[in-house]
XYZ file of C-alpha atoms in Angstrom:
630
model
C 0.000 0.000 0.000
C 2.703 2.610 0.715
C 3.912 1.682 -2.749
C 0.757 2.184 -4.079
C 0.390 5.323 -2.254
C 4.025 6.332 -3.498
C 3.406 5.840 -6.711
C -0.042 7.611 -6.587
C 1.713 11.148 -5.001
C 4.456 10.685 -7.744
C 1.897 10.544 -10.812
C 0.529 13.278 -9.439
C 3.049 15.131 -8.750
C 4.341 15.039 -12.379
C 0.709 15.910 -13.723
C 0.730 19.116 -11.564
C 4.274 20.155 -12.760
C 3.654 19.443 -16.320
C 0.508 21.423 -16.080
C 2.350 24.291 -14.258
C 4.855 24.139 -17.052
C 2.130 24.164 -19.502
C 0.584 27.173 -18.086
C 3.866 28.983 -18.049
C 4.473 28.620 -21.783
C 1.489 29.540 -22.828
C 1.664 32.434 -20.686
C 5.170 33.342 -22.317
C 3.940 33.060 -25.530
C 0.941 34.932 -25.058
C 3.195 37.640 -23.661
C 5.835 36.735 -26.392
C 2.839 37.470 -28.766
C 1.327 40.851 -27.229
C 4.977 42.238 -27.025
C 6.411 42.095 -30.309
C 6.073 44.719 -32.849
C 4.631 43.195 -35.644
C 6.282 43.256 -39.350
C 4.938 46.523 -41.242
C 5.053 44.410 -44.182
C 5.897 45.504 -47.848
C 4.621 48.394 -49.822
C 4.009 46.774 -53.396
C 3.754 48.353 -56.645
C 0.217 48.636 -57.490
C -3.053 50.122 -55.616
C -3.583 51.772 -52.170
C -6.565 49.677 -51.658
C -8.703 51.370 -48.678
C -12.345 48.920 -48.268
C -13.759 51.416 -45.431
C -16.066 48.448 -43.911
C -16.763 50.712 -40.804
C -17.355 54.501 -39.428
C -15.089 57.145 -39.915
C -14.545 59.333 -36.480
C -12.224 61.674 -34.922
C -10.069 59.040 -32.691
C -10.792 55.069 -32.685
C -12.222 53.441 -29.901
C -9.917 51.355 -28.037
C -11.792 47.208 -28.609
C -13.026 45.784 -25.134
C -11.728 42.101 -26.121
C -14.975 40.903 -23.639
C -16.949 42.449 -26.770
C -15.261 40.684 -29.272
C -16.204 37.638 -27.189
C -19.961 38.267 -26.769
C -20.111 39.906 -30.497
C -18.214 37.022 -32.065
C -15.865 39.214 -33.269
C -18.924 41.592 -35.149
C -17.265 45.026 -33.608
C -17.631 47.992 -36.290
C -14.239 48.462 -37.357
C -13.130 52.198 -37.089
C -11.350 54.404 -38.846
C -9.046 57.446 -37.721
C -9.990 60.445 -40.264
C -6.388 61.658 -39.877
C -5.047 58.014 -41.267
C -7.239 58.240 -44.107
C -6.043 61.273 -45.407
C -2.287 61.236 -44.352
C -2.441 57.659 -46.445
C -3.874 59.474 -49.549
C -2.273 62.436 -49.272
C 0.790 60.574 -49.109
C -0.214 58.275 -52.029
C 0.144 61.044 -54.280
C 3.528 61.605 -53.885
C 4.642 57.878 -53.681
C 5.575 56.252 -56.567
C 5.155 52.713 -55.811
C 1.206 53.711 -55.871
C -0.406 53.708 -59.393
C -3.967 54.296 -58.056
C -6.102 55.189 -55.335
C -9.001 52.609 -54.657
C -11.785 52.613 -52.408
C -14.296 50.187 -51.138
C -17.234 51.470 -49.526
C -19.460 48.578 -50.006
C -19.932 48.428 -46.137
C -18.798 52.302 -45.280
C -20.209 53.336 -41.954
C -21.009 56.543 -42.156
C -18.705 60.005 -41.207
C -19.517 63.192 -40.372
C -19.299 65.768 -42.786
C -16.261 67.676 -42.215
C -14.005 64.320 -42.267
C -15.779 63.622 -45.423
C -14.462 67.030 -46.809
C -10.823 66.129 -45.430
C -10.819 62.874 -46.924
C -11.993 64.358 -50.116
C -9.709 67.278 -50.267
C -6.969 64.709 -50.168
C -8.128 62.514 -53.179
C -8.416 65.647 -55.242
C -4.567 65.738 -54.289
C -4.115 62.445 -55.547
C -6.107 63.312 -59.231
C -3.807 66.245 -59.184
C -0.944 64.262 -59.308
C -2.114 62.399 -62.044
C -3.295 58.994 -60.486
C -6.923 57.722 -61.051
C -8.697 57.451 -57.594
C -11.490 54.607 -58.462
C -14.747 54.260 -56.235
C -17.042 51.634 -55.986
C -20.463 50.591 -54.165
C -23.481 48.986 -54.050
C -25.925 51.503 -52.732
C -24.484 54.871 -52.671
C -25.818 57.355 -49.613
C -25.251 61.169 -48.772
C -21.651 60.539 -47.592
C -20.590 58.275 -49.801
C -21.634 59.862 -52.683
C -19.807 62.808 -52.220
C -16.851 60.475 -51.549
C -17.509 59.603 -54.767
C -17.347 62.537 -56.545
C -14.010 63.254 -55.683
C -12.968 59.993 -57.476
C -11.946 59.773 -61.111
C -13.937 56.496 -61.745
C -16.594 55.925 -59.355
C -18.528 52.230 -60.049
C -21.675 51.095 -59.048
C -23.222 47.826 -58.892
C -26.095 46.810 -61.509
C -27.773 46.202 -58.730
C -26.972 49.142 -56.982
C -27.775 53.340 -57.326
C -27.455 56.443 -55.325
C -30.180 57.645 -52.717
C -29.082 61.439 -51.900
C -31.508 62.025 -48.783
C -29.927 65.393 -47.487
C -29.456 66.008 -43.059
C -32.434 65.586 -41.544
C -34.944 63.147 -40.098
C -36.431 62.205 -37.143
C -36.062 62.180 -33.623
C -37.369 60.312 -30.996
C -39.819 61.377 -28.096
C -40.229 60.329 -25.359
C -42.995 61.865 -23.434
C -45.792 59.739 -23.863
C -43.715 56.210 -22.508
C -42.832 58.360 -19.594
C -46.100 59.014 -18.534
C -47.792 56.291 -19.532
C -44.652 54.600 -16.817
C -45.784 57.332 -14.677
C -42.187 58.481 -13.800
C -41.171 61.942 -13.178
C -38.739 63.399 -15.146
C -37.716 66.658 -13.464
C -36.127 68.364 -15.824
C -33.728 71.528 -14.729
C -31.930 73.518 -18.114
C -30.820 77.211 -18.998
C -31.655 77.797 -22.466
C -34.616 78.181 -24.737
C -33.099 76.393 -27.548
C -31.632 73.362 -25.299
C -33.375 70.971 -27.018
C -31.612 68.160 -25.503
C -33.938 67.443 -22.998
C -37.054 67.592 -25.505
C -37.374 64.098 -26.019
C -38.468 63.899 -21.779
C -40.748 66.239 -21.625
C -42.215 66.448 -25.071
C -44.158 64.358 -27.690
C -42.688 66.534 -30.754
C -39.726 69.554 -31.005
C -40.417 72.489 -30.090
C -40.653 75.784 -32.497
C -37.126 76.897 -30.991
C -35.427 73.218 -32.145
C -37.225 73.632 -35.655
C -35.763 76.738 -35.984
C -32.288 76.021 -35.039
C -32.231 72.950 -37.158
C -33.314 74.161 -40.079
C -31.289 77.254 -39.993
C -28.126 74.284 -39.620
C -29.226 71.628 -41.623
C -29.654 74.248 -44.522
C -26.262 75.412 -44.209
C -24.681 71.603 -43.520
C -26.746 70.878 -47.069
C -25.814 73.753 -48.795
C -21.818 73.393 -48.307
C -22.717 69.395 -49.267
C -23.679 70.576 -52.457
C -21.121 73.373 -53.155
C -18.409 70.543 -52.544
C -20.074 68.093 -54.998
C -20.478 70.573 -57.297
C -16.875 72.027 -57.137
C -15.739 68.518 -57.385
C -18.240 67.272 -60.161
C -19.719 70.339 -61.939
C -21.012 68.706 -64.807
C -23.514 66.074 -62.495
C -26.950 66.484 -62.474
C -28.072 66.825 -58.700
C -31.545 68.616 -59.098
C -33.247 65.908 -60.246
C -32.077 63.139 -57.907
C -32.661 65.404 -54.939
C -35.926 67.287 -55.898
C -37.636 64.763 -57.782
C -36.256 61.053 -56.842
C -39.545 58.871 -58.314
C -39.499 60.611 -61.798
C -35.907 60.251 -61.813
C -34.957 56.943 -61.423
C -38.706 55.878 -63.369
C -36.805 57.825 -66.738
C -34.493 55.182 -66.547
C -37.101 52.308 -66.383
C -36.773 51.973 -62.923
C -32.853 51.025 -62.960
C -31.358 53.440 -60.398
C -27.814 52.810 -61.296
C -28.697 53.898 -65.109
C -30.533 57.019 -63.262
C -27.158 57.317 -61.685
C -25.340 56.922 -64.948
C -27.334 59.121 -66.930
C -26.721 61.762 -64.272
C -23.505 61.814 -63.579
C -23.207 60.928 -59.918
C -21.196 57.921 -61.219
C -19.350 57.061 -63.955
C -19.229 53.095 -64.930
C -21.999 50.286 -63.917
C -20.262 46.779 -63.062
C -19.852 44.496 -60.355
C -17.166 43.887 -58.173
C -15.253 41.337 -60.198
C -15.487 43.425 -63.401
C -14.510 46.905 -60.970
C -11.349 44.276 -59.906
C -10.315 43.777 -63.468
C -10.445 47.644 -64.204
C -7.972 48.480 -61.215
C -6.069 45.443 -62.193
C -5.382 46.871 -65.842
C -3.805 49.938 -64.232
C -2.059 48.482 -60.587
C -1.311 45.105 -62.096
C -2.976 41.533 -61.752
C -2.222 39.948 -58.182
C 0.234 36.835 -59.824
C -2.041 33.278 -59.291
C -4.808 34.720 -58.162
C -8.826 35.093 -59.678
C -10.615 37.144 -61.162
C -11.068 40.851 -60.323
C -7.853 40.522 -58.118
C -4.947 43.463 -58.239
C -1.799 44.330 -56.959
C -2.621 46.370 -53.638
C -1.930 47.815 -50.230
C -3.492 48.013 -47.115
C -4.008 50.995 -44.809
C -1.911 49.359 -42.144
C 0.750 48.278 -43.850
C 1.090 51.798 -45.388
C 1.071 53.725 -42.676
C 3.153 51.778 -40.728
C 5.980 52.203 -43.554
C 5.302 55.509 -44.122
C 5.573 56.685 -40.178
C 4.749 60.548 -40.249
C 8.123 62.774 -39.467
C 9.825 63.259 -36.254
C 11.398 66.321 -37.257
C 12.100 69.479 -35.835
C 10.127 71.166 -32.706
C 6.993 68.693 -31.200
C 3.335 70.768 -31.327
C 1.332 68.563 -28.764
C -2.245 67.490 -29.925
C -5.158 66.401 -27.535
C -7.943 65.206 -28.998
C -11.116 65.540 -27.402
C -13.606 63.070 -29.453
C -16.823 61.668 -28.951
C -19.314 62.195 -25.411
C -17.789 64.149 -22.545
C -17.660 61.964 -19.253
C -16.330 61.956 -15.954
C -13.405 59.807 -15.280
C -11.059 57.881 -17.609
C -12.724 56.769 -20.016
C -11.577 56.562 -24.140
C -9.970 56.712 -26.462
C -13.133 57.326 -28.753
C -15.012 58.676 -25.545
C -13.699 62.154 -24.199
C -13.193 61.111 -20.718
C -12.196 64.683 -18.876
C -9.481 62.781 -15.599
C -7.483 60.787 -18.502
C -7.400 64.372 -20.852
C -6.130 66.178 -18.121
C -3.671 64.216 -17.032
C -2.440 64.440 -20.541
C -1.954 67.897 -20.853
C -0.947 67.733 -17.614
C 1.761 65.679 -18.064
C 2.845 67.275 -21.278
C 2.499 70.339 -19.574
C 5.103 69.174 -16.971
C 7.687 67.545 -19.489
C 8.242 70.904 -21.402
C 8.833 68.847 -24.517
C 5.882 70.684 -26.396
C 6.184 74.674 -28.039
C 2.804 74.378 -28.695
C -0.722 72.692 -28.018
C -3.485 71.834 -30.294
C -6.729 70.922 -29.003
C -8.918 68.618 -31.556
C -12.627 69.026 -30.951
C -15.718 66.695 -32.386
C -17.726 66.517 -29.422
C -21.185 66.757 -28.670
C -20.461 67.871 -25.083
C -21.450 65.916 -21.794
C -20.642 66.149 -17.838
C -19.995 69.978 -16.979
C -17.363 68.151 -14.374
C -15.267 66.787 -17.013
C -15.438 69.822 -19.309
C -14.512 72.026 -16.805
C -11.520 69.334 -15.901
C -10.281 69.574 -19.266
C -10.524 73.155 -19.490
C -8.483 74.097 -16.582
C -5.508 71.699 -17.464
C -5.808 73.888 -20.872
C -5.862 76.973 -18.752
C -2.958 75.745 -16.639
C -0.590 75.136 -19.847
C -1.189 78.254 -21.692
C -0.829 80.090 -18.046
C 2.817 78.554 -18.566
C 3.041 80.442 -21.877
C 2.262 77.722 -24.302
C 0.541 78.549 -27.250
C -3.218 76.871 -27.369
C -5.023 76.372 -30.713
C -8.441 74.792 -31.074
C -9.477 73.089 -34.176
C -12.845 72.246 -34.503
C -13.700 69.225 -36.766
C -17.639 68.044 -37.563
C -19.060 68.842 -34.063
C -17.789 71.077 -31.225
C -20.867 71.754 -28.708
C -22.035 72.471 -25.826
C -18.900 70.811 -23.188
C -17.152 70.413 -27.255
C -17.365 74.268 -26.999
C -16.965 75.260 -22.536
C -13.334 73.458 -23.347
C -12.203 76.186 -26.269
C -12.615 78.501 -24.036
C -9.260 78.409 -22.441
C -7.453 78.667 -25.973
C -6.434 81.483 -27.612
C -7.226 81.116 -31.299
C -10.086 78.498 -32.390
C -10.215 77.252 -35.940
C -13.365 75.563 -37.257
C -14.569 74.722 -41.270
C -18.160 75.577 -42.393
C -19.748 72.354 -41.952
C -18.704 72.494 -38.356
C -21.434 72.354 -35.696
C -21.103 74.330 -32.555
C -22.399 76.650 -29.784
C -25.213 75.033 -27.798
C -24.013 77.268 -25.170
C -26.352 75.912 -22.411
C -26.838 73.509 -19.368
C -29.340 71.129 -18.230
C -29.753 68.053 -15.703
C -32.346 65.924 -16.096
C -33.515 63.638 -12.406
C -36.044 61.508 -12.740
C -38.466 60.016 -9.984
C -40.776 56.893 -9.440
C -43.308 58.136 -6.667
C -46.593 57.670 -8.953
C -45.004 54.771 -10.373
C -44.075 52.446 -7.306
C -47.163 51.845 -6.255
C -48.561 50.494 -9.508
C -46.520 47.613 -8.629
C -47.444 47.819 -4.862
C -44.585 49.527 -3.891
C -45.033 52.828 -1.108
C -42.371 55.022 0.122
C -42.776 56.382 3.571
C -40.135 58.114 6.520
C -39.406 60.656 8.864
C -37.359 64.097 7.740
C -35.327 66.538 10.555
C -35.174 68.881 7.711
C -36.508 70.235 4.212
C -33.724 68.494 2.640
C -33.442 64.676 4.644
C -33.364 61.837 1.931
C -33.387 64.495 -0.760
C -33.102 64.301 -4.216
C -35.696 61.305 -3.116
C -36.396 58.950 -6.400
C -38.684 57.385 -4.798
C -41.185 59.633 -2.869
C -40.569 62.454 -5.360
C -38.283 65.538 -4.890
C -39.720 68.645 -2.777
C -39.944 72.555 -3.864
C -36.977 73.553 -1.828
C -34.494 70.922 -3.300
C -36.059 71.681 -7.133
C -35.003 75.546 -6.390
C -32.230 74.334 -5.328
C -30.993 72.157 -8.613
C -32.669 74.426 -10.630
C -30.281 77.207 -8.893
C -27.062 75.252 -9.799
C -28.146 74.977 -13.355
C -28.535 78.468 -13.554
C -24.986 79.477 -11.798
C -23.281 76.507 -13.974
C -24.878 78.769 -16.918
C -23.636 82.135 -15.669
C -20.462 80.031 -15.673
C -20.291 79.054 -19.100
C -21.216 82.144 -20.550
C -18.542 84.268 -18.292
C -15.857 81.421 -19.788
C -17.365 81.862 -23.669
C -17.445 86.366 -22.735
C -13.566 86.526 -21.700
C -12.560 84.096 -24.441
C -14.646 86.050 -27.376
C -13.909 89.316 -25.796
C -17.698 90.106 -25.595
C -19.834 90.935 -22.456
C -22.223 88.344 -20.876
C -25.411 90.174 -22.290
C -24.137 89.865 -25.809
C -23.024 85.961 -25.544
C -26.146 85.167 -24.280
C -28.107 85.964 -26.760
C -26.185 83.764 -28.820
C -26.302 81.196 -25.923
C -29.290 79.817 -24.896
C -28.235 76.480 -26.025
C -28.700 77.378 -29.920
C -26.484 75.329 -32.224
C -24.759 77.251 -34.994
C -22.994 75.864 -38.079
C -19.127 76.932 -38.062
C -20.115 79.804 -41.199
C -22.596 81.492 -38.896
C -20.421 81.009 -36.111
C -17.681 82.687 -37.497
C -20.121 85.463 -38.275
C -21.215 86.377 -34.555
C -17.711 85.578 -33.143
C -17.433 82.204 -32.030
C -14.358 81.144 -33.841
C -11.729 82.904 -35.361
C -10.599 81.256 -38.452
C -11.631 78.785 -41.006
C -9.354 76.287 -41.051
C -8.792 72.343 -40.959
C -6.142 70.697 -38.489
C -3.091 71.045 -40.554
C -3.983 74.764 -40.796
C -4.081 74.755 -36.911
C -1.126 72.906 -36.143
C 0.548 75.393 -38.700
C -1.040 78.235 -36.837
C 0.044 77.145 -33.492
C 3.981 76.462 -34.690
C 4.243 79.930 -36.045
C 2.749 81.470 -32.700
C 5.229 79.589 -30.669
C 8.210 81.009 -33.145
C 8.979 77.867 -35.112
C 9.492 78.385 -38.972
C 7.602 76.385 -41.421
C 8.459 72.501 -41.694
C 10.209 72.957 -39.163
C 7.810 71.277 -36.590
C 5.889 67.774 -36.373
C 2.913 66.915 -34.108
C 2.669 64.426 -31.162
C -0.693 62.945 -30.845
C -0.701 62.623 -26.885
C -2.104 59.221 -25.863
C -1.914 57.492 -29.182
C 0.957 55.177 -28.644
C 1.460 52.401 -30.478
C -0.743 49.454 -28.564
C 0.115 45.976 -29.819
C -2.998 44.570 -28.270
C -5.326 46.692 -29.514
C -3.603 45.923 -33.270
C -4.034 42.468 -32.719
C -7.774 42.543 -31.768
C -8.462 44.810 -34.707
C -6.676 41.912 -37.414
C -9.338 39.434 -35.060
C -12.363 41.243 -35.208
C -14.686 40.506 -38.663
C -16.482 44.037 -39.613
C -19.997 45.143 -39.592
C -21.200 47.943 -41.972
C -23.045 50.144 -39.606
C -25.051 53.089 -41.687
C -25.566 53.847 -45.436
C -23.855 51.714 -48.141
C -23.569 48.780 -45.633
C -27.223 48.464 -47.398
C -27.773 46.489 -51.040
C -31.020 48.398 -51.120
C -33.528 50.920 -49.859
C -35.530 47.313 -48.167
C -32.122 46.836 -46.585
C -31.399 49.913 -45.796
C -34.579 50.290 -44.030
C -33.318 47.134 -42.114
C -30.424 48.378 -41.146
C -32.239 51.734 -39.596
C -34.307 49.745 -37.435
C -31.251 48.543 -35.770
C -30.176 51.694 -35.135
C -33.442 52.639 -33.493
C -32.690 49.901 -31.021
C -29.353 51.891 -30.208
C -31.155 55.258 -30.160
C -33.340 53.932 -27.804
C -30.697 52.159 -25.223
C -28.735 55.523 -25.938
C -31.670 58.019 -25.218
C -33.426 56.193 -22.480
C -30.158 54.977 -20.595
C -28.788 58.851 -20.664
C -32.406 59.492 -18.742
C -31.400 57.154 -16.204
C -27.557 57.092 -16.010
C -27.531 59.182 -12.878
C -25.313 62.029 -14.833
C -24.495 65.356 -13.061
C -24.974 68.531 -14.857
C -24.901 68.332 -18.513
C -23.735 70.796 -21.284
C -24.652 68.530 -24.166
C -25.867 68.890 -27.304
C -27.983 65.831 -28.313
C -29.154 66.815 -31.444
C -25.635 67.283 -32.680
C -25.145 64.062 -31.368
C -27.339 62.556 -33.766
C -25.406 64.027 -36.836
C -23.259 61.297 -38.477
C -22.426 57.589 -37.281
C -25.104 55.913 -35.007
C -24.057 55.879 -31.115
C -21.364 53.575 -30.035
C -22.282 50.110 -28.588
C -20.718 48.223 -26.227
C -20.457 48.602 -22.305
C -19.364 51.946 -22.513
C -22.703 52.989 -24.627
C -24.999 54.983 -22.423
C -27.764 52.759 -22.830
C -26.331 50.064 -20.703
C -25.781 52.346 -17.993
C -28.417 50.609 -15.992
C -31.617 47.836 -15.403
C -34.372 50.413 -15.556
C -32.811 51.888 -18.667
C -33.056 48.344 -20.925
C -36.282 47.962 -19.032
C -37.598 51.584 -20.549
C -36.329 50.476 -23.898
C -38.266 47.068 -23.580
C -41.494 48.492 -23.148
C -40.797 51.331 -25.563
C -39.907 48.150 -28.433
């Protein structure tokens, strides 16, 4: 038996030490794995081939790998603006690259001033004599005028162009509140701070019809000037004005309609686009049809790293909703900003800071966090430029304020110089279910802000008094900067959104302008001569992890073109109403402070962000509200 026993201990003994070696290997060569840089691979002669199966936006999200889990691997893949068009504009220039293709068969979506970048640096590419060729199914608003920058843009047979202009609905929701019977006290300076509409009405107001038609008009306007400048000889009247006769003139074949108009130039599928690029980047050796010679964003950019020379102009970019903490990249949160101006601030390695906006706004709290740490490094006699890409509102605009100089474009949206908080309460509802809420106060204020039995006069004066002093605030902030008084700012205040044109008009922003006119700006003001300067993106460091999960990940079309049709396309907007819904109802019930947030702007461009850091996850009652409401 002690033999037996012997023998028993020494078995397992070797079975826990080979599984403890086991589990260090694989730990090594995960480690092994997340560590290395990987190869930037070759840049080949042939195409820059860019399939943009995912939204465009101002700074990529970093990928939670739990959501590539519970997604199976279905997370939108992003794109960085700034890549885009440092790839192309590059391209140009390089001659290894004989054309300039683009797939946006599954594009999802982009505000409009990155699709103005992106299209100012194709036209760079057609001046240097290299075809830039387009192709997609089902052509929308942004893609289209993608398009038109291209030399050849292809649509499928099966395929057209749907040009729809800004605009639509938005959702109210009024009625499912009372029907819940909850109490949504709603507190806001402002009579155009629409933002809290959808709580306390069933439709917008007068004020929010104004304001967006006034900035949908212009946003349309400068859509069409830039189609036009880029295709003058298109016909957009008829597509836009009168769609049915239109596309029945051609039998009912859209992409003919498109044809026949201009809007594209060739019809073929995606084998027969293939062959074209192939003729002029070169057949890919053993391969299929439709097949060509091409290279990929990544491997691009990673051999064409931008310069390190000269002086280092910091940039801070300040992209997507406002929120307290650390939070982002892709969400603005104001403790991890900070900290890195902060700490640029400290190292004295920067003659200059840029501040990139394209923000809807969010938590006063983090605003004002990222403000001051502005403050603190132009106190310190940095230079501080703003530029302003699509959106910079409401907490996108209380953070300019600390800059000196603030460049935005025409299609920018901004202002929504207001405040509101929004606390809702259950009294009326609880006992529907048989719940009562009952106690014993020492003062006006015990158990106040009470949820549950409702709030009282004195602590609704007192919200409603905060509000107004975080107002007073903001428009002291927005009166210094624009060297106005606070009677004259707030009449441009009261939460109205202005497009950047306008803006520039009553004094809002200085100088039209896109980044590298900023970061130009800013070099000059801190005494360094032209060239002679590169920018640092704080915060954007190369993350091996992150690169690996984005080669994992499989992509998921997420607005326009991901449709075949207008029946898919349809499709494909009811899932976003799902999103609106978790996005709208959860921001009800998230429990946020103070807000100076724009959520109209919000709407503008690529549907809300999933994932656990979406604001319609932010709690039970929220995916409860969005049941009912589905």
């Amino acid at each position: 038996m002690k033999f037996a026993r012997f023998v028993w201990k020494t078995l397992v003994a070797i079975k826990d030490g080979l599984v403890l070696l086991f589990m260090l290997l694989f730990f090594w060569g995960l480690y092994a794995v997340l560590t290395m840089r990987p190869s930037a691979g070759t840049v080949r002669d042939g195409a820059l081939y860019l399939p943009i199966d995912g939204p465009v936006v101002e700074e990529k999200a970093e990928i939670d790998p739990l959501s590539l889990i519970t997604s199976r691997g279905q997370v939108p893949h992003e794109f960085a603006t700034r890549d885009l068009v440092r790839a192309i504009s590059d391209a140009a220039t390089d001659s290894r690259i004989k054309a300039v293709v683009i797939d946006l068969d599954k594009f999802g979506g982009a505000r409009q001033v990155a699709i103005e970048d992106i299209g100012a640096a194709l036209d760079k590419v057609r001046a240097a004599k290299k075809p830039v060729l387009v192709y997609a199914t089902l052509y929308g608003d942004g893609s289209a005028l993608l398009a038109a920058h291209a030399s050849e843009a292809w649509v499928d047979p099966m395929g057209g162009v749907s040009l729809s202009g800004p605009g639509g609905t938005q959702l109210y929701y009024k009625g499912l509140i009372d029907k819940l019977k909850v109490n949504a006290h709603v507190f806001r300076v402002g009579t155009y701070k629409s933002a809290v509409e959808p709580y306390m009405r069933n439709d917008a107001s007068p004020a929010a019809k104004e304001e967006l038609n006034a900035v949908y008009g212009a946003l349309w306007q400068n859509w069409q000037d830039d189609y036009r400048k880029a295709r003058p000889k298109a016909d957009l009247e008829t597509p836009v004005k009168q769609p049915v006769q239109w596309v029945e003139a051609s039998g009912g074949n859209a992409a003919q309609a498109a044809l026949k108009s201009g809007l594209v130039d060739r019809i073929g599928d995606r084998v027969a686009f293939g062959e074209r690029v192939a003729k002029i980047a070169g057949h890919e050796p053993g391969s299929g049809l439709g097949e060509f010679r091409s290279t990929s964003l990544d491997t691009y950019l990673a051999n064409n790293p931008p310069s390190r020379a000269g002086k280092a102009i910091a940039v801070v970019t300040v992209a997507g909703e406002i929120v307290d903490g650390d939070a982002g990249p892709g969400t603005a949160g104001g403790d991890r900003i900070a900290q890195l101006i902060d700490d640029a601030n400290a190292s004295g390695d920067y003659s200059a800071l840029v501040v990139r906006v394209d923000s809807p706004g969010g938590s006063v709290m983090a605003s004002e966090k990222i403000r001051a740490a502005i403050a603190r490094m132009r106190n310190k006699g940095v230079p501080v430029v703003v530029s302003m890409g699509s959106l910079a509102a409401s907490g996108g605009y209380w953070v300019t304020t600390a800059a000196k100089t603030v460049f935005a474009e025409p299609s920018t949206i901004t202002g929504s110089i207001g405040v509101f908080g929004v606390v809702p309460t259950f009294e009326n509802a609880l006992p529907q279910i048989g719940v009562h809420a009952d106690g014993v106060r020492t003062t006006p204020l015990s158990g106040q802000p009470d949820i549950f039995g409702g709030l009282n006069p004195q602590t609704e004066a007192i919200i409603q008094g905060q509000i107004d002093e975080i107002y007073s605030r903001f428009i002291g902030l927005v009166a210094k900067a624009r060297h106005k008084t606070a009677g004259e700012v707030d009449k441009i205040g009261q939460g109205r959104v202005w497009d950047g044109g306008t803006a520039r008009q009553i004094g809002l922003v200085d100088r039209f302008g896109n980044m590298h006119d900023a970061l130009a700006f800013a070099a000059q003001a801190a005494g360094v001569r032209d060239g002679k300067w590169h920018a640092v993106y704080l915060g954007s460091g190369e993350n091996t992890v992150q690169s690996l999960l984005e080669q994992m990940m499989g992509s998921t079309g997420s607005d326009e073109t991901a449709a075949s049709d207008l029946v898919s396309l349809s499709a494909r907007r009811q899932v976003q109403l799902g999103a609106r819904l978790r996005h709208d109802l959860g921001f009800l019930m998230s429990g946020a402070g103070a807000q100076a947030y724009c959520l109209e702007c919000a709407a503008i461009g690529p549907a809300p962000r999933g994932g656990g850091d979406d604001a319609g996850d932010r709690g039970w009652l929220a995916m409860l509200l969005a049941k009912l409401a589905s």
